[in-house]
mmCIF file of C-alpha atoms in Angstrom:
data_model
loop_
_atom_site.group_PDB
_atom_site.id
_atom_site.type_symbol
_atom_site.label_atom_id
_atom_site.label_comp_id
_atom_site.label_asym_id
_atom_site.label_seq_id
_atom_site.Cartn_x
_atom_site.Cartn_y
_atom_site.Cartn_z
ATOM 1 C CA UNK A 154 2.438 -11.132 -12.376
ATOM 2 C CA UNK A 155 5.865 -10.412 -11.505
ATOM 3 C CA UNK A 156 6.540 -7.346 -8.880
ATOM 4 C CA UNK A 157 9.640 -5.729 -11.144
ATOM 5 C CA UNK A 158 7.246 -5.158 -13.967
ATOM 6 C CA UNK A 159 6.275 -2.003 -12.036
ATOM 7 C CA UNK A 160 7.643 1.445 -11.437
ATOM 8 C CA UNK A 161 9.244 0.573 -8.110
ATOM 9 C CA UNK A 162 11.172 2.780 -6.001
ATOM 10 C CA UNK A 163 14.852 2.105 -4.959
ATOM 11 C CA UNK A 164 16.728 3.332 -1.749
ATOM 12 C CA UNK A 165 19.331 4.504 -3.992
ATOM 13 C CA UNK A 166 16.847 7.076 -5.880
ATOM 14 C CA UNK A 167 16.168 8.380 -2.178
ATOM 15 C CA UNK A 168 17.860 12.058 -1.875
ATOM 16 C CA UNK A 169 21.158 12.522 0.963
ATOM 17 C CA UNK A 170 19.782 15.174 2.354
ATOM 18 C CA UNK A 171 18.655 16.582 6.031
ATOM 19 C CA UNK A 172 15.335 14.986 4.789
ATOM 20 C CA UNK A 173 16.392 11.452 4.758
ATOM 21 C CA UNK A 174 18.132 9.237 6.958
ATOM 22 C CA UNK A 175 18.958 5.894 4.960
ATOM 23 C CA UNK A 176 20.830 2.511 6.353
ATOM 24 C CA UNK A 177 22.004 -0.189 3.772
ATOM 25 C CA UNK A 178 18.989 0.373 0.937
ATOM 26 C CA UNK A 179 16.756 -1.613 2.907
ATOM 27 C CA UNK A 180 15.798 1.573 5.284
ATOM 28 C CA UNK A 181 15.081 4.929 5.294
ATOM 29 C CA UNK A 182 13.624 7.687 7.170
ATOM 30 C CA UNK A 183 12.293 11.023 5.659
ATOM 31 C CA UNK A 184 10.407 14.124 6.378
ATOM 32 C CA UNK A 185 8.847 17.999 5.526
ATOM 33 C CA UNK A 186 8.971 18.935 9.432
ATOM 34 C CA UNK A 187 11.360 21.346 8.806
ATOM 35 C CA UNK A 188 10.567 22.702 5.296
ATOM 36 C CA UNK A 189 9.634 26.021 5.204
ATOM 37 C CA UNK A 190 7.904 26.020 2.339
ATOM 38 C CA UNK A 191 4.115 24.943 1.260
ATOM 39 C CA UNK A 192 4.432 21.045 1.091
ATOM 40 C CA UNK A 193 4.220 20.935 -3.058
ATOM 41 C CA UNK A 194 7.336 22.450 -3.122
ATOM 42 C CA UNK A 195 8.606 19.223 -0.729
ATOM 43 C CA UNK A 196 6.765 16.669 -3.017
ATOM 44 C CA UNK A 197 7.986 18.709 -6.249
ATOM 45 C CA UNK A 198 11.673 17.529 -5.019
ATOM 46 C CA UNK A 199 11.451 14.212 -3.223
ATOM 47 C CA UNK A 200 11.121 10.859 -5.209
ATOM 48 C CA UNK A 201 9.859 9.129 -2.625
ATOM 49 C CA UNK A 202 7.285 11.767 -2.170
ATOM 50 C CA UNK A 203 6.910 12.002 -6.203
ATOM 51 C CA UNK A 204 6.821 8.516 -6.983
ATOM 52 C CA UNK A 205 4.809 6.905 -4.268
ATOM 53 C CA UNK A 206 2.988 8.940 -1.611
ATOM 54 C CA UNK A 207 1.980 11.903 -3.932
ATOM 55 C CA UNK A 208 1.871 9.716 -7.028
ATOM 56 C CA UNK A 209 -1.102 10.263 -9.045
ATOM 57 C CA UNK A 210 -0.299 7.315 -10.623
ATOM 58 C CA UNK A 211 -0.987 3.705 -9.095
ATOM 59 C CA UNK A 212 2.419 2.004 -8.073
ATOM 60 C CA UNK A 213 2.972 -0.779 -6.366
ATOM 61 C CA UNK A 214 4.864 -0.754 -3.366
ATOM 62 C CA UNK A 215 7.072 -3.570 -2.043
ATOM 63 C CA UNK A 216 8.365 -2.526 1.020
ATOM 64 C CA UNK A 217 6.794 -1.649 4.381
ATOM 65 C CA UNK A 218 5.729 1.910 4.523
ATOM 66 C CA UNK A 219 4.644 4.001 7.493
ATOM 67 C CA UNK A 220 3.216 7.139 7.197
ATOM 68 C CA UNK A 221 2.577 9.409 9.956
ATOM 69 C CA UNK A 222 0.438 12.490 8.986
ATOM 70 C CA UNK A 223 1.170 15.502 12.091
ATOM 71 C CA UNK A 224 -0.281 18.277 10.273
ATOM 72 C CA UNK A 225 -2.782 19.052 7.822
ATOM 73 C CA UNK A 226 -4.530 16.230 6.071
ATOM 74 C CA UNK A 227 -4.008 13.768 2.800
ATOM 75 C CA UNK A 228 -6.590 11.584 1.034
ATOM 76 C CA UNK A 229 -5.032 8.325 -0.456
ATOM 77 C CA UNK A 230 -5.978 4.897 -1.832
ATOM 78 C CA UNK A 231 -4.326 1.778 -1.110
ATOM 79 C CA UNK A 232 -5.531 -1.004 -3.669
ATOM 80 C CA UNK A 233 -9.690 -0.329 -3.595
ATOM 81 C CA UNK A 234 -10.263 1.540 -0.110
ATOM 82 C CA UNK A 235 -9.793 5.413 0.292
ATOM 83 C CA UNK A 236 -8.108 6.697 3.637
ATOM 84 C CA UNK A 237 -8.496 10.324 4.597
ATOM 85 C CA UNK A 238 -5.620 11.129 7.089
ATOM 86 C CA UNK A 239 -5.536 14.113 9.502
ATOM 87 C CA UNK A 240 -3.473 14.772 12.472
ATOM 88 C CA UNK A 241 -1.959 11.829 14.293
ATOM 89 C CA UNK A 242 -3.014 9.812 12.098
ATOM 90 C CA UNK A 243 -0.582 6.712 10.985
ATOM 91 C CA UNK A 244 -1.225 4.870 7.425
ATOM 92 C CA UNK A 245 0.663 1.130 6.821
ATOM 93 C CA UNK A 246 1.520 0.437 3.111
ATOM 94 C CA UNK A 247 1.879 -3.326 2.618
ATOM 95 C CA UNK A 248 4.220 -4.562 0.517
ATOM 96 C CA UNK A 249 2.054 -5.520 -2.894
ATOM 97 C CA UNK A 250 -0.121 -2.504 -2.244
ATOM 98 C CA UNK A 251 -0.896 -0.978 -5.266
ATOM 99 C CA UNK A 252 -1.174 3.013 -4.109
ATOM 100 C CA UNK A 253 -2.844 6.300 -5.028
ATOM 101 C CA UNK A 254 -2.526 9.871 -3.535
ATOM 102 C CA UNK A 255 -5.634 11.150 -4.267
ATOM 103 C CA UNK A 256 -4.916 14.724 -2.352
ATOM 104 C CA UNK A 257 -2.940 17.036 0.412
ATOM 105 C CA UNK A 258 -3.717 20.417 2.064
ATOM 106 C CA UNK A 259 -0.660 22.687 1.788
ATOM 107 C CA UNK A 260 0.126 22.499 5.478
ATOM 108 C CA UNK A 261 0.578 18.779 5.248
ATOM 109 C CA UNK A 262 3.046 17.715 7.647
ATOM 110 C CA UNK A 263 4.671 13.806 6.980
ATOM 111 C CA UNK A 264 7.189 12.149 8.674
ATOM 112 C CA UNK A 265 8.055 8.440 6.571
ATOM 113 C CA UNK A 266 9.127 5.347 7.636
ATOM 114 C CA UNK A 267 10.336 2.819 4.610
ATOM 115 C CA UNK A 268 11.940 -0.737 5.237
ATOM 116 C CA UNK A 269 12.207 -3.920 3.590
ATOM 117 C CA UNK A 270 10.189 -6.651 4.755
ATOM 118 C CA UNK A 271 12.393 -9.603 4.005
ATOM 119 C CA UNK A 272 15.301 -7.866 5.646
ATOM 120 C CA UNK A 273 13.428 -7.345 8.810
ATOM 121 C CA UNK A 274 10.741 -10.204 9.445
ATOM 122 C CA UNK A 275 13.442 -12.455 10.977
ATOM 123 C CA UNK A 276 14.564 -9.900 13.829
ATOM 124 C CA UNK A 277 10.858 -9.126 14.542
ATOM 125 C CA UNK A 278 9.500 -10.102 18.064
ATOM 126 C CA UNK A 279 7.139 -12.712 16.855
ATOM 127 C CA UNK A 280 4.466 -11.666 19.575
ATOM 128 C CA UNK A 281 3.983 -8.268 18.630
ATOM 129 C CA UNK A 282 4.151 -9.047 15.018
ATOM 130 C CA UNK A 283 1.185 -11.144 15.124
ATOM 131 C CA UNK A 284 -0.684 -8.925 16.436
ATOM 132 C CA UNK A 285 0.400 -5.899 13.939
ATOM 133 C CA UNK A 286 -0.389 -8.867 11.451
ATOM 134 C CA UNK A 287 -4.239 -9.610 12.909
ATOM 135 C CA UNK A 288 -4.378 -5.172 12.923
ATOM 136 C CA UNK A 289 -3.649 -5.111 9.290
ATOM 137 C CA UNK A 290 -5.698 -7.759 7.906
ATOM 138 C CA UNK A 291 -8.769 -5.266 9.246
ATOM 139 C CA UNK A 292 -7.302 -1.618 8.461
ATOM 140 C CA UNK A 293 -4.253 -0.316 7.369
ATOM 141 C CA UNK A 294 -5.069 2.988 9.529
ATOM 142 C CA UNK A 295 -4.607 3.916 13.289
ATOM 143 C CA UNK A 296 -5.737 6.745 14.452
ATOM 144 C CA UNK A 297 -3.425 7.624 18.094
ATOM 145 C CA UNK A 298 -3.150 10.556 20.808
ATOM 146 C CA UNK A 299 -1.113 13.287 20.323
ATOM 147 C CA UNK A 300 0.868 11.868 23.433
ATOM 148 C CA UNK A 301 1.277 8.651 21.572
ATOM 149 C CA UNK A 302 2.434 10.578 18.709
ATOM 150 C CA UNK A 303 4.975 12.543 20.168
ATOM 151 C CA UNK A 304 6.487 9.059 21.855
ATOM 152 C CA UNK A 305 6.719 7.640 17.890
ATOM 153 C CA UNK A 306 8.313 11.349 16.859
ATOM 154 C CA UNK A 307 10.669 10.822 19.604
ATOM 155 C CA UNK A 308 12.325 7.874 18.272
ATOM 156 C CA UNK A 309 11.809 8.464 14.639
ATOM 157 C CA UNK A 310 13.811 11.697 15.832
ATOM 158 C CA UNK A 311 16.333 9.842 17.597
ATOM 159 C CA UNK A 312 17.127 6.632 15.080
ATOM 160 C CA UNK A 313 16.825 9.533 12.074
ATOM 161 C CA UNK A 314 20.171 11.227 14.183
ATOM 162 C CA UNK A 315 21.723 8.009 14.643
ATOM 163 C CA UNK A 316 21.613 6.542 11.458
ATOM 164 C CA UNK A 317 22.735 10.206 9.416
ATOM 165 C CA UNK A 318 25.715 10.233 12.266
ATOM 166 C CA UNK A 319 28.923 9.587 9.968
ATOM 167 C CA UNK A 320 31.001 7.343 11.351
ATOM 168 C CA UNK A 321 28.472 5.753 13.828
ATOM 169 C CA UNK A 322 29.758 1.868 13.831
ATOM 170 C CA UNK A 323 26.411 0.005 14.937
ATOM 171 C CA UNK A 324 23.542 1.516 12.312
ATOM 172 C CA UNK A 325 22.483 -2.076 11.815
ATOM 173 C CA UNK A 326 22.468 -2.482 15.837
ATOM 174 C CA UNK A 327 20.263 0.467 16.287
ATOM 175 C CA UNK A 328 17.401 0.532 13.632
ATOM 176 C CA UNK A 329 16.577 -3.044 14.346
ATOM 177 C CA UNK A 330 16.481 -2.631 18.456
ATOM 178 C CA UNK A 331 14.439 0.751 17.319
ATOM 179 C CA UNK A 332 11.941 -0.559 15.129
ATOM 180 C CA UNK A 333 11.504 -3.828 17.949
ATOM 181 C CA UNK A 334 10.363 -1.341 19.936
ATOM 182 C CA UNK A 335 7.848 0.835 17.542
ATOM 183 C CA UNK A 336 7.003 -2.679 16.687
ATOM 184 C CA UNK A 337 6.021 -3.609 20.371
ATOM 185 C CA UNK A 338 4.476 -0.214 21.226
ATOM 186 C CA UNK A 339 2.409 -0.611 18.571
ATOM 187 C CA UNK A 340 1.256 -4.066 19.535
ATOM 188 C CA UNK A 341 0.392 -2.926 22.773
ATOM 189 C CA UNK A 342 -1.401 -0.238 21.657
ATOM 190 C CA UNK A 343 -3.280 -2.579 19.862
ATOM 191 C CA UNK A 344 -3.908 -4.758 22.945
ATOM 192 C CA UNK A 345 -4.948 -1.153 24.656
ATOM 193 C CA UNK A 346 -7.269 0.272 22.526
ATOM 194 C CA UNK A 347 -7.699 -2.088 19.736
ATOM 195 C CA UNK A 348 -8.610 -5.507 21.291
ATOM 196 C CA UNK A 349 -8.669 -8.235 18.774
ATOM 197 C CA UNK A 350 -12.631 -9.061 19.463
ATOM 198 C CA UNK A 351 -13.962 -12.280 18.375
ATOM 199 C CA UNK A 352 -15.061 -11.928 14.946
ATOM 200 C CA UNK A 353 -18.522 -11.689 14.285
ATOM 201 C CA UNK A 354 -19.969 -14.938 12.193
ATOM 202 C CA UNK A 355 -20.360 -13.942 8.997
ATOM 203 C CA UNK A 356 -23.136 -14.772 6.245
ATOM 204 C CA UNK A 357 -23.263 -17.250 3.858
ATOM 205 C CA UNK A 358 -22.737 -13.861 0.929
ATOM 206 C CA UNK A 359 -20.133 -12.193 3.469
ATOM 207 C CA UNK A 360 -18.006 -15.323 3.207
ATOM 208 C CA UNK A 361 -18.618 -15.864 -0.601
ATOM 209 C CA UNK A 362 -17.406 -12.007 -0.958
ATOM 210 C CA UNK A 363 -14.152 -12.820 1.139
ATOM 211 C CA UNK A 364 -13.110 -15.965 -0.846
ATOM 212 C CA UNK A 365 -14.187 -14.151 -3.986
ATOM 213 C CA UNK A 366 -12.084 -10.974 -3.464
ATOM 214 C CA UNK A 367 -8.628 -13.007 -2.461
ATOM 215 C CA UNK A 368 -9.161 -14.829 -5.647
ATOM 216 C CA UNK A 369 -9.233 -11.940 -7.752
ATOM 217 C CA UNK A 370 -6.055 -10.156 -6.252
ATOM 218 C CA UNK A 371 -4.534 -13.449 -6.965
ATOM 219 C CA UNK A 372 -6.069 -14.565 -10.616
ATOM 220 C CA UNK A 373 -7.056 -10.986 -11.940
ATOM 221 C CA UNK A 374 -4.253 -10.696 -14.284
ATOM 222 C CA UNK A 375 -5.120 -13.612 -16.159
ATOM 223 C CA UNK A 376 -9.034 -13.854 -15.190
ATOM 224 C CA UNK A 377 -11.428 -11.341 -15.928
ATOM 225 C CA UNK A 378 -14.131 -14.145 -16.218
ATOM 226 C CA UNK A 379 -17.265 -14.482 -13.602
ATOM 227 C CA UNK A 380 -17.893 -17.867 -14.411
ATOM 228 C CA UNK A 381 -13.882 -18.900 -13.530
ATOM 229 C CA UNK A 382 -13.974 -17.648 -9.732
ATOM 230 C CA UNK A 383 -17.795 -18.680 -9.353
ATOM 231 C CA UNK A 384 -16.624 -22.460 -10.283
ATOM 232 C CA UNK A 385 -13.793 -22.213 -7.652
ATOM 233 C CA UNK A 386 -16.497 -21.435 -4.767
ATOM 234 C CA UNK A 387 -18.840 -24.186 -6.203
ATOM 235 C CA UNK A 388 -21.660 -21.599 -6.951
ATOM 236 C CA UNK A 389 -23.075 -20.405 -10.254
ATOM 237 C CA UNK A 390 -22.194 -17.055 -12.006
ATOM 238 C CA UNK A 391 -25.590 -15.265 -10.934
ATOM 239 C CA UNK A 392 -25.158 -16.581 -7.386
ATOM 240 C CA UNK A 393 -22.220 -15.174 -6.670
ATOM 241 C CA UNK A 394 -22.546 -11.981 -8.542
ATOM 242 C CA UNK A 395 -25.894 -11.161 -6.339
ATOM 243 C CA UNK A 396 -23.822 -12.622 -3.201
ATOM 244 C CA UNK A 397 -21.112 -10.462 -3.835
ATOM 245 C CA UNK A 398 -23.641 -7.476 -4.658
ATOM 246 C CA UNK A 399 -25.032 -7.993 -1.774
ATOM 247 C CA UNK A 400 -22.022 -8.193 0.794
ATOM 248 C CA UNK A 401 -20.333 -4.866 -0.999
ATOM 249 C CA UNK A 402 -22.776 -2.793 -3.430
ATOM 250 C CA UNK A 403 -20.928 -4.209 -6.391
ATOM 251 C CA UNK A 404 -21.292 -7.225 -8.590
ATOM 252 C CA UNK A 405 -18.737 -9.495 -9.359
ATOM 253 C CA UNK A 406 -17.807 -8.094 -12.840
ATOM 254 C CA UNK A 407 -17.490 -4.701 -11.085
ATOM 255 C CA UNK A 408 -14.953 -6.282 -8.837
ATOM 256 C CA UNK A 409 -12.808 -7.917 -11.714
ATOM 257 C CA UNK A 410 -12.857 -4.550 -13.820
ATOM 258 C CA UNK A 411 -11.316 -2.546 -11.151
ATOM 259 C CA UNK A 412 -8.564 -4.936 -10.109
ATOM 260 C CA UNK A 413 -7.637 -5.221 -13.894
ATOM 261 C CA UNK A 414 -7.828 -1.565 -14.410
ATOM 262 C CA UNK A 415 -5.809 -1.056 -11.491
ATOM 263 C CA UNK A 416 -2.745 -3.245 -12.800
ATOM 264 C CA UNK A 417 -3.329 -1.776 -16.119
ATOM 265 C CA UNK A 418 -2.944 1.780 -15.126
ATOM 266 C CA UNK A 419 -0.075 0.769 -13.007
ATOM 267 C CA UNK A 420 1.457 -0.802 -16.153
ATOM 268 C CA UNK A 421 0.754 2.065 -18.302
ATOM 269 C CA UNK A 422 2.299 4.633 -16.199
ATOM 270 C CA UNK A 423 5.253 2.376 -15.363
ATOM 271 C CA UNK A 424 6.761 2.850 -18.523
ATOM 272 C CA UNK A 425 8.001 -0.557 -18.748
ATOM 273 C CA UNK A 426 6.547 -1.951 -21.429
ATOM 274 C CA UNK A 427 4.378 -1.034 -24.798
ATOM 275 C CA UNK A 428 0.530 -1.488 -25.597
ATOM 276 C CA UNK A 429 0.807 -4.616 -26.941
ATOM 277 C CA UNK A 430 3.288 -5.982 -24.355
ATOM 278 C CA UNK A 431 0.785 -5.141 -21.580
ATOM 279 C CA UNK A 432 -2.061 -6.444 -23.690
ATOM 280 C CA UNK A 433 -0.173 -9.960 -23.492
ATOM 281 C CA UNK A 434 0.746 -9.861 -19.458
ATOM 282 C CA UNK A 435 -2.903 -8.900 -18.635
ATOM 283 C CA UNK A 436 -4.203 -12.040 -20.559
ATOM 284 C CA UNK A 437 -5.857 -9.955 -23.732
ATOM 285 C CA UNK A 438 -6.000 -12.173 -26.677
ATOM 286 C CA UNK A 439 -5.058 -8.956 -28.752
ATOM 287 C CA UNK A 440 -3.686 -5.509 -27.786
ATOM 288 C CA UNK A 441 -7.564 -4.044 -29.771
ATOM 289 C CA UNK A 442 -9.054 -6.313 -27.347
ATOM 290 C CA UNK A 443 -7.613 -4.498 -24.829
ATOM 291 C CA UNK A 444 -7.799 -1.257 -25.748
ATOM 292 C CA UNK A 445 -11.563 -1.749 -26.202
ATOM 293 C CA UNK A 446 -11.614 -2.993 -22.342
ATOM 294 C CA UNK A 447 -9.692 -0.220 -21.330
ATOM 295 C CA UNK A 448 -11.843 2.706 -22.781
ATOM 296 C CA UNK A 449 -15.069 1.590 -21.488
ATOM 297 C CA UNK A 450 -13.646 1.451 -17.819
ATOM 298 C CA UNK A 451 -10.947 4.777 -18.514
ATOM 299 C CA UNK A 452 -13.021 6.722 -20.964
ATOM 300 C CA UNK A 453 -9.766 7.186 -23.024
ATOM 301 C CA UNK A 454 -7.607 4.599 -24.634
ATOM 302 C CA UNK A 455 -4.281 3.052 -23.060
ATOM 303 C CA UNK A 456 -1.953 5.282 -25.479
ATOM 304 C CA UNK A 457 -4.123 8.325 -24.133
ATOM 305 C CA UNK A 458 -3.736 7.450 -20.529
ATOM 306 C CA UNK A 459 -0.342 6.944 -20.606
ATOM 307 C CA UNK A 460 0.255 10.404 -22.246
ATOM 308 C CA UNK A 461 -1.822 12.424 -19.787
#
């Protein structure tokens, strides 16, 4: 399924004000630290905000996207898993992610980091990198120290005055020397506190479960079948539905249904295309067919969820 068939966020929709800092669309920097009003009012204003981190509609994200929680607290989901943040607390949004905000406390403080992979990966230290890369394939979540904190604040500070500077002739200079270095503090603080430990051997059902959930993020939009990603581990249906049970607490089916009602919604709320037109992209023989898929996972039917 093609990325632009979502409601994706552009640098351009981003608002010039003291909130954001942005460098050539491809980075930007934003905050409520100074707002002195209740943090709804922030999010009421802010398309970022709106859009993606407050969202209660599922988007999918494709950029990088750090957010660094320094007050209060905010529930979110990122694809299937729920993260509750608090206090120097730092969440990583992947591009691909398909994201939720599920909640925030009114005294929810957030400072944002947003960049474009492609335009960075090349001017990455590769060291550090792979080890942010081994980080993230385990959680998307790092909890630090408030003195760890403040060192990230400090240069978010600092790059967010050099890049709003009018006039400044080496923007392109600075954020990429700046985020080497978040990148290699945070590798080292991986290193520190995070060592990447041998991985544990798993069982014969943990590895089924693995294989089975990167198949479905890769075939769900045209597979909703058990039998289909059961024949691609070489197992039958009922084998890898109690495998799979028995590795997460769900079955396979369960699995399929909430990666397809995941895209749907995100579809749906998009505003991109009609009924019938998502029917087609998620592999429904009919848009009824659909619909009838739809209500039994939603409650309500497509036309109804958009709507709400």
């Amino acid at each position: 399924m093609q990325d632009n068939l979502f409601n994706t966020l552009s640098f351009l929709m981003l608002p010039l004000d003291s909130r954001t800092a942005i460098h050539e669309e491809g980075f930007a920097l934003l905050d409520n630290l100074e707002a002195p009003s209740a943090v709804t009012d922030y999010i009421a204003t802010n398309p970022l905000v709106t859009h993606i981190i407050a969202s209660e509609n599922p988007t999918k994200v494709m950029f990088i996207l750090v957010i660094a929680c320094l007050k209060g607290t905010m529930l979110i989901r990122a694809d299937m898993t729920e993260y509750h943040l608090q206090a120097n607390d730092i969440q990583i949004i992947t591009p691909g992610t398909i994201g939720e905000s599920l909640n925030f406390s009114p005294d929810c403080k957030l400072a944002v980091m947003a960049f474009s992979d492609k335009r960075f990966a090349k001017e990455m230290n590769a060291t550090s990198l792979r080890v942010a890369q081994r980080f993230l394939r385990k959680t998307t979540k790092i909890s630090v120290s408030a003195d760890d904190m403040q060192g990230y604040m400090d240069i978010y500070t600092s790059l967010k005055k050099k890049i709003s500077r009018h006039g400044y002739a080496f923007k392109k200079e600075i954020v990429l020397s700046y985020v080497q270095i978040l990148l290699c503090d945070a590798g080292q603080f991986i290193l520190d506190h995070l060592p990447d430990e041998p991985d544990k051997p798993r069982s014969r059902q943990q590895q089924l479960y693995m294989r089975f959930i990167e198949d479905v993020q890769h075939y769900h939009a045209r597979e909703r079948s058990v039998g289909f990603y059961a024949d691609r581990q070489c197992v039958t249906p009922r084998y890898l539905s109690r495998a799979v049970r028995q590795a997460s607490g769900k079955t396979a089916a369960e699995w399929i249904r909430d990666y397809v009602m995941l895209e749907a919604k995100a579809l749906l709320k998009s505003g991109r295309h009609n009924v019938q037109q998502i029917a087609d992209l998620l592999g429904f023989p009919t848009q009824s067919a659909f619909g009838i898929y739809f209500k039994k996972s939603a409650g309500c039917s497509p036309k109804a969820y958009r709507e709400k």
